Amino acid sequence: MTLELAGWQHTYSGKVRDLYRPTDGDDDDDDVMLVVASDRVSAYDHVLEPGIPGKGALLTTLSRWWFDRLPVANHLVEPQSLPTEVADRAMLVRALEMFPVECVVRGYLSGSGWVEYQKSRSVCGVALPEGLKDGDRLPEPIYTPAFKAELGEHDENISYERTIEIVGPDVAAELRRLSLEIFTAASTIAEAHGLILADTKFEFGRDAGGTIRLADEVLTSDSSRYWDEEAWLSGHRGQSFDKQIVRDWLKGHWDGNGTPPQLPAEIVERTSARYAELLDRLTD
Ligand code: ATP
Ligand code: MG
């Protein structure tokens, strides 16, 4: 069941967000859209029960905080006039023509990148030096795009050459340039707060005037892996500020078949606290 919002018509629900268009939609060029972040949490491409209370608001606050600080055009429409019911977890944005590319940047070796590195000494086709360990910093951040799959399908890692086929050489180059630029700027800001930005995913779209804009959520715990710098330096590299707690619990309590089990209250609370801690740390 999607929330009814006066003046807005629900058009799409992803695993985490619900999108709305104005009901009195005229055909002016600056078409707008309401992106409402829910408390839903997904892991291994499944939406889990129950949600994480406050997650939608936390992630929305975090995205806004980052949009304010990043040196690139974004999709926010100002001033924001939001339905009061969802004001803390909604963003009024320009409806963009989205590029079906997830612009992943990795500054450190982790997760699927680490798994792949052990087999091939490369990540998504990018060759890396020998002898790196799980959690190591890469010589420089690498761009490893993925094809954005339709709802219910898995995103698929693709080569840079493949992104050229999908969006053309100019856009492909611009998405890579912007992604690396934003990642570097964000890493510097995160480090000033004792946080390491290990990797993240951006999405971009084009507005009616042809400008490429940073869209979706940005640098949140759902789209990024942050680590505590002190813990990392002392060799404790396991715990991030994302849904690792949920993933770890699920791994131990579910074989991956059928519907995942309900998350226990303790896991929900710890995840919620971890998401809140990231926001506190960054914005203190
Ligand atoms: P999944 O359920 O697989 O996560 P999803 O990532 O598509 O799918 P959500 O992230 O929950 O789902 O929903 C947000 C959707 O809104 C995404 O499809 C995203 O590409 C899209 N989106 C974000 N910003 C804009 C924008 N400014 N204009 C148009 N679409 C946007
Ligand atoms: Mg998404």
Short mmCIF file of C-alpha atoms and ligand atoms in Angstrom, two decimals:
data_model
loop_
_atom_site.label_atom_id
_atom_site.label_comp_id
_atom_site.label_asym_id
_atom_site.label_seq_id
_atom_site.Cartn_x
_atom_site.Cartn_y
_atom_site.Cartn_z
CA MET A 1 0.00 0.00 0.00
CA THR A 2 1.42 3.35 -1.03
CA LEU A 3 0.69 6.51 0.87
CA GLU A 4 -1.88 8.85 -0.69
CA LEU A 5 -0.55 12.39 -1.01
CA ALA A 6 -2.92 15.17 -2.02
CA GLY A 7 -1.84 16.74 -5.32
CA TRP A 8 0.48 13.84 -6.10
CA GLN A 9 0.03 10.65 -8.04
CA HIS A 10 2.10 7.59 -7.20
CA THR A 11 4.00 6.40 -10.29
CA TYR A 12 6.69 3.94 -9.18
CA SER A 13 8.05 2.14 -6.17
CA GLY A 14 11.59 0.83 -6.07
CA LYS A 15 12.80 -1.35 -3.26
CA VAL A 16 13.37 1.70 -1.07
CA ARG A 17 11.77 4.77 -2.62
CA ASP A 18 8.32 5.78 -3.85
CA LEU A 19 8.02 8.23 -6.72
CA TYR A 20 5.13 10.63 -7.32
CA ARG A 21 4.23 13.05 -10.13
CA PRO A 22 1.97 16.09 -9.75
CA THR A 23 -1.67 15.23 -10.49
CA ASP A 24 -2.21 18.52 -12.31
CA GLY A 25 0.83 17.82 -14.50
CA ASP A 26 1.01 20.43 -17.25
CA ASP A 27 3.62 20.08 -19.95
CA ASP A 28 6.10 22.68 -18.87
CA ASP A 29 9.72 21.76 -19.36
CA ASP A 30 10.82 21.68 -15.75
CA ASP A 31 8.83 18.59 -14.91
CA VAL A 32 9.07 17.79 -11.22
CA MET A 33 8.81 14.64 -9.18
CA LEU A 34 8.57 13.74 -5.52
CA VAL A 35 11.02 11.10 -4.27
CA VAL A 36 9.86 9.69 -0.94
CA ALA A 37 12.35 7.52 0.93
CA SER A 38 10.68 4.79 2.96
CA ASP A 39 12.04 2.91 5.99
CA ARG A 40 12.32 -0.25 3.86
CA VAL A 41 15.66 -2.02 3.96
CA SER A 42 16.87 -4.38 1.28
CA ALA A 43 19.69 -6.89 1.29
CA TYR A 44 20.68 -9.36 -1.41
CA ASP A 45 17.93 -7.80 -3.57
CA HIS A 46 15.14 -8.65 -1.11
CA VAL A 47 13.10 -6.13 0.84
CA LEU A 48 13.17 -7.26 4.47
CA GLU A 49 10.66 -7.04 7.28
CA PRO A 50 10.32 -5.03 9.39
CA GLY A 51 11.67 -1.68 8.16
CA ILE A 52 14.26 0.38 10.04
CA PRO A 53 12.38 3.17 11.88
CA GLY A 54 13.60 6.61 10.82
CA LYS A 55 15.77 5.29 7.98
CA GLY A 56 13.95 7.21 5.22
CA ALA A 57 14.37 10.50 7.07
CA LEU A 58 18.00 9.82 7.97
CA LEU A 59 18.98 9.00 4.42
CA THR A 60 17.11 11.98 3.04
CA THR A 61 18.87 14.32 5.49
CA LEU A 62 22.20 12.80 4.53
CA SER A 63 21.57 13.16 0.78
CA ARG A 64 20.59 16.81 1.21
CA TRP A 65 23.65 17.47 3.32
CA TRP A 66 25.87 16.09 0.58
CA PHE A 67 24.05 17.79 -2.32
CA ASP A 68 24.73 21.09 -0.54
CA ARG A 69 28.44 20.42 -0.43
CA LEU A 70 29.23 18.86 -3.77
CA PRO A 71 30.55 20.96 -6.61
CA VAL A 72 28.18 19.58 -9.27
CA ALA A 73 24.68 20.26 -10.61
CA ASN A 74 22.04 18.16 -8.83
CA HIS A 75 18.35 17.34 -9.23
CA LEU A 76 16.91 19.25 -6.25
CA VAL A 77 14.24 21.84 -7.03
CA GLU A 78 14.39 24.93 -4.83
CA PRO A 79 12.49 26.06 -2.89
CA GLN A 80 11.30 22.69 -1.65
CA SER A 81 7.56 22.61 -1.08
CA LEU A 82 6.76 19.21 0.35
CA PRO A 83 3.62 17.46 1.58
CA THR A 84 3.81 17.76 5.38
CA GLU A 85 3.20 14.01 5.96
CA VAL A 86 6.51 13.16 4.28
CA ALA A 87 8.44 16.42 4.64
CA ASP A 88 11.30 14.78 6.56
CA ARG A 89 11.87 12.03 4.01
CA ALA A 90 10.93 13.51 0.65
CA MET A 91 12.80 15.50 -1.98
CA LEU A 92 11.27 17.61 -4.70
CA VAL A 93 13.40 16.95 -7.77
CA ARG A 94 13.52 17.58 -11.49
CA ALA A 95 12.29 14.53 -13.37
CA LEU A 96 15.37 13.64 -15.39
CA GLU A 97 16.05 11.28 -18.21
CA MET A 98 18.15 8.84 -16.18
CA PHE A 99 21.21 7.11 -17.64
CA PRO A 100 20.90 3.36 -17.02
CA VAL A 101 24.40 3.26 -15.56
CA GLU A 102 25.24 2.92 -11.89
CA CYS A 103 28.39 4.95 -11.51
CA VAL A 104 30.37 3.02 -8.92
CA VAL A 105 33.65 4.40 -7.55
CA ARG A 106 35.92 2.38 -5.27
CA GLY A 107 38.74 3.88 -3.24
CA TYR A 108 39.37 0.72 -1.22
CA LEU A 109 39.25 -3.00 -1.85
CA SER A 110 36.17 -4.54 -0.26
CA GLY A 111 33.09 -6.72 -0.73
CA SER A 112 32.63 -8.08 -4.24
CA GLY A 113 35.74 -6.17 -5.33
CA TRP A 114 37.88 -8.13 -2.86
CA VAL A 115 36.35 -11.43 -3.98
CA GLU A 116 37.11 -10.60 -7.60
CA TYR A 117 40.62 -9.35 -6.87
CA GLN A 118 41.57 -12.66 -5.27
CA LYS A 119 40.60 -14.50 -8.46
CA SER A 120 41.90 -12.13 -11.11
CA ARG A 121 43.98 -9.39 -9.44
CA SER A 122 41.59 -6.94 -11.06
CA VAL A 123 38.21 -5.39 -10.23
CA CYS A 124 35.66 -5.07 -13.04
CA GLY A 125 38.43 -5.27 -15.60
CA VAL A 126 40.65 -2.68 -13.88
CA ALA A 127 44.06 -4.26 -13.26
CA LEU A 128 45.48 -3.69 -9.75
CA PRO A 129 48.89 -4.19 -8.14
CA GLU A 130 49.75 -7.52 -6.56
CA GLY A 131 49.66 -8.12 -2.82
CA LEU A 132 46.64 -6.03 -1.79
CA LYS A 133 44.66 -7.23 1.23
CA ASP A 134 40.98 -7.00 2.10
CA GLY A 135 40.22 -3.39 3.03
CA ASP A 136 43.38 -1.92 1.53
CA ARG A 137 43.38 1.49 -0.04
CA LEU A 138 43.73 1.41 -3.83
CA PRO A 139 46.57 3.37 -5.47
CA GLU A 140 43.85 5.69 -6.78
CA PRO A 141 40.04 5.53 -6.89
CA ILE A 142 38.70 3.41 -9.74
CA TYR A 143 35.48 3.77 -11.72
CA THR A 144 33.63 0.45 -12.09
CA PRO A 145 30.21 1.08 -13.67
CA ALA A 146 27.26 -1.31 -13.59
CA PHE A 147 24.24 -1.58 -15.84
CA LYS A 148 21.13 -0.54 -13.95
CA ALA A 149 18.80 -3.51 -14.19
CA GLU A 150 15.01 -3.32 -14.35
CA LEU A 151 13.09 -3.74 -11.09
CA GLY A 152 13.68 -7.23 -9.71
CA GLU A 153 16.80 -7.92 -11.77
CA HIS A 154 20.41 -7.83 -10.59
CA ASP A 155 22.61 -4.93 -11.64
CA GLU A 156 25.45 -6.17 -13.79
CA ASN A 157 29.04 -4.93 -13.77
CA ILE A 158 30.07 -3.63 -17.16
CA SER A 159 33.25 -2.41 -18.78
CA TYR A 160 33.82 1.25 -19.57
CA GLU A 161 33.63 0.32 -23.28
CA ARG A 162 30.14 -1.05 -22.68
CA THR A 163 29.05 2.27 -21.12
CA ILE A 164 30.22 3.97 -24.33
CA GLU A 165 27.89 1.68 -26.29
CA ILE A 166 25.01 2.49 -23.91
CA VAL A 167 25.29 6.29 -23.54
CA GLY A 168 27.82 7.34 -26.19
CA PRO A 169 31.47 8.36 -25.74
CA ASP A 170 30.86 11.93 -24.54
CA VAL A 171 28.35 11.06 -21.83
CA ALA A 172 30.37 7.99 -20.77
CA ALA A 173 33.44 10.17 -20.28
CA GLU A 174 31.47 12.83 -18.44
CA LEU A 175 29.87 10.30 -16.05
CA ARG A 176 33.29 8.88 -15.24
CA ARG A 177 34.84 12.33 -14.77
CA LEU A 178 32.00 13.55 -12.54
CA SER A 179 31.96 10.34 -10.49
CA LEU A 180 35.68 10.45 -9.75
CA GLU A 181 35.54 14.18 -9.01
CA ILE A 182 32.65 13.81 -6.57
CA PHE A 183 34.24 10.80 -4.92
CA THR A 184 37.48 12.67 -4.31
CA ALA A 185 35.71 15.74 -2.92
CA ALA A 186 33.50 13.60 -0.68
CA SER A 187 36.43 11.50 0.58
CA THR A 188 38.21 14.64 1.73
CA ILE A 189 35.13 15.82 3.61
CA ALA A 190 34.54 12.39 5.17
CA GLU A 191 38.17 12.12 6.28
CA ALA A 192 37.88 15.45 8.08
CA HIS A 193 35.27 13.68 10.23
CA GLY A 194 37.37 10.58 10.85
CA LEU A 195 35.50 8.56 8.25
CA ILE A 196 36.76 6.64 5.26
CA LEU A 197 34.60 6.53 2.14
CA ALA A 198 35.46 3.06 0.85
CA ASP A 199 33.13 3.01 -2.15
CA THR A 200 29.89 4.45 -3.43
CA LYS A 201 27.42 4.53 -6.29
CA PHE A 202 26.08 7.60 -8.10
CA GLU A 203 23.23 7.97 -10.58
CA PHE A 204 23.00 10.80 -13.09
CA GLY A 205 20.33 12.06 -15.44
CA ARG A 206 19.90 14.73 -18.10
CA ASP A 207 17.46 17.62 -17.77
CA ALA A 208 15.41 19.15 -20.59
CA GLY A 209 18.16 21.70 -21.21
CA GLY A 210 20.77 18.97 -21.68
CA THR A 211 22.58 19.47 -18.38
CA ILE A 212 23.83 16.31 -16.67
CA ARG A 213 22.77 16.33 -13.02
CA LEU A 214 23.60 14.21 -10.00
CA ALA A 215 20.32 12.49 -9.04
CA ASP A 216 18.81 9.84 -6.78
CA GLU A 217 20.24 9.59 -3.26
CA VAL A 218 23.86 10.48 -2.77
CA LEU A 219 26.56 9.18 -0.43
CA THR A 220 24.07 7.56 1.93
CA SER A 221 24.56 4.39 3.96
CA ASP A 222 22.47 2.57 1.36
CA SER A 223 24.62 3.64 -1.59
CA SER A 224 28.02 3.78 0.10
CA ARG A 225 30.39 1.98 2.38
CA TYR A 226 31.88 4.17 5.12
CA TRP A 227 34.39 3.01 7.70
CA ASP A 228 35.63 4.47 10.93
CA GLU A 229 39.16 5.65 10.21
CA GLU A 230 40.56 4.77 13.62
CA ALA A 231 39.17 1.25 13.50
CA TRP A 232 40.56 0.84 9.99
CA LEU A 233 44.02 2.04 11.04
CA SER A 234 44.07 -0.41 13.95
CA GLY A 235 43.20 -3.27 11.63
CA HIS A 236 39.49 -3.68 12.46
CA ARG A 237 38.09 -3.56 8.98
CA GLY A 238 34.81 -5.45 9.25
CA GLN A 239 32.23 -2.94 10.45
CA SER A 240 30.84 -0.27 8.15
CA PHE A 241 28.08 2.29 8.64
CA ASP A 242 25.76 0.55 6.19
CA LYS A 243 23.53 -2.49 6.37
CA GLN A 244 26.39 -4.89 7.06
CA ILE A 245 24.68 -5.79 10.36
CA VAL A 246 21.61 -6.89 8.41
CA ARG A 247 23.63 -8.78 5.81
CA ASP A 248 25.70 -10.59 8.44
CA TRP A 249 22.62 -11.64 10.40
CA LEU A 250 20.86 -12.79 7.24
CA LYS A 251 23.86 -14.84 6.15
CA GLY A 252 23.70 -16.76 9.41
CA HIS A 253 19.92 -17.26 9.41
CA TRP A 254 18.87 -17.75 5.82
CA ASP A 255 20.00 -20.03 2.99
CA GLY A 256 18.95 -17.56 0.29
CA ASN A 257 15.86 -19.52 -0.79
CA GLY A 258 12.30 -18.21 -0.57
CA THR A 259 11.27 -15.35 1.66
CA PRO A 260 13.93 -14.07 4.07
CA PRO A 261 13.09 -14.35 7.80
CA GLN A 262 11.92 -11.38 9.89
CA LEU A 263 14.72 -9.30 11.31
CA PRO A 264 14.87 -9.50 15.13
CA ALA A 265 14.29 -6.28 17.08
CA GLU A 266 17.92 -6.20 18.21
CA ILE A 267 19.21 -6.18 14.61
CA VAL A 268 16.74 -3.46 13.64
CA GLU A 269 17.85 -1.31 16.59
CA ARG A 270 21.56 -1.76 15.94
CA THR A 271 21.12 -0.92 12.26
CA SER A 272 19.08 2.15 13.08
CA ALA A 273 21.71 3.32 15.59
CA ARG A 274 24.50 2.73 13.09
CA TYR A 275 22.74 4.78 10.38
CA ALA A 276 22.13 7.59 12.87
CA GLU A 277 25.76 7.49 14.03
CA LEU A 278 27.01 8.13 10.51
CA LEU A 279 24.84 11.23 10.18
CA ASP A 280 25.99 12.48 13.60
CA ARG A 281 29.63 11.91 12.80
CA LEU A 282 29.46 13.68 9.45
CA THR A 283 27.38 16.63 10.47
CA ASP A 284 28.72 17.31 13.98
P1 ATP B 1 15.57 -1.10 -6.80
O1 ATP B 1 14.25 -1.46 -6.27
O2 ATP B 1 16.20 -2.16 -7.66
O3 ATP B 1 16.50 -0.47 -5.80
P2 ATP B 1 15.57 1.39 -7.80
O4 ATP B 1 16.97 1.66 -7.42
O5 ATP B 1 15.10 1.76 -9.15
O6 ATP B 1 15.22 -0.05 -7.82
P3 ATP B 1 14.70 3.13 -5.66
O7 ATP B 1 16.10 3.54 -5.46
O8 ATP B 1 13.91 2.67 -4.51
O9 ATP B 1 14.58 1.99 -6.72
O10 ATP B 1 13.86 4.27 -6.38
C1 ATP B 1 14.39 5.44 -6.88
C2 ATP B 1 14.24 5.50 -8.40
O11 ATP B 1 14.14 6.86 -8.82
C3 ATP B 1 15.44 4.92 -9.13
O12 ATP B 1 14.98 4.17 -10.22
C4 ATP B 1 16.20 6.14 -9.62
O13 ATP B 1 16.94 5.88 -10.79
C5 ATP B 1 15.06 7.10 -9.88
N1 ATP B 1 15.42 8.53 -9.82
C6 ATP B 1 16.15 9.17 -8.86
N2 ATP B 1 16.24 10.48 -9.10
C7 ATP B 1 15.56 10.72 -10.26
C8 ATP B 1 15.28 11.90 -11.03
N3 ATP B 1 15.72 13.10 -10.66
N4 ATP B 1 14.55 11.75 -12.16
C9 ATP B 1 14.08 10.54 -12.53
N5 ATP B 1 14.29 9.39 -11.84
C10 ATP B 1 15.03 9.47 -10.71
MG MG B 2 18.06 2.84 -6.09
#
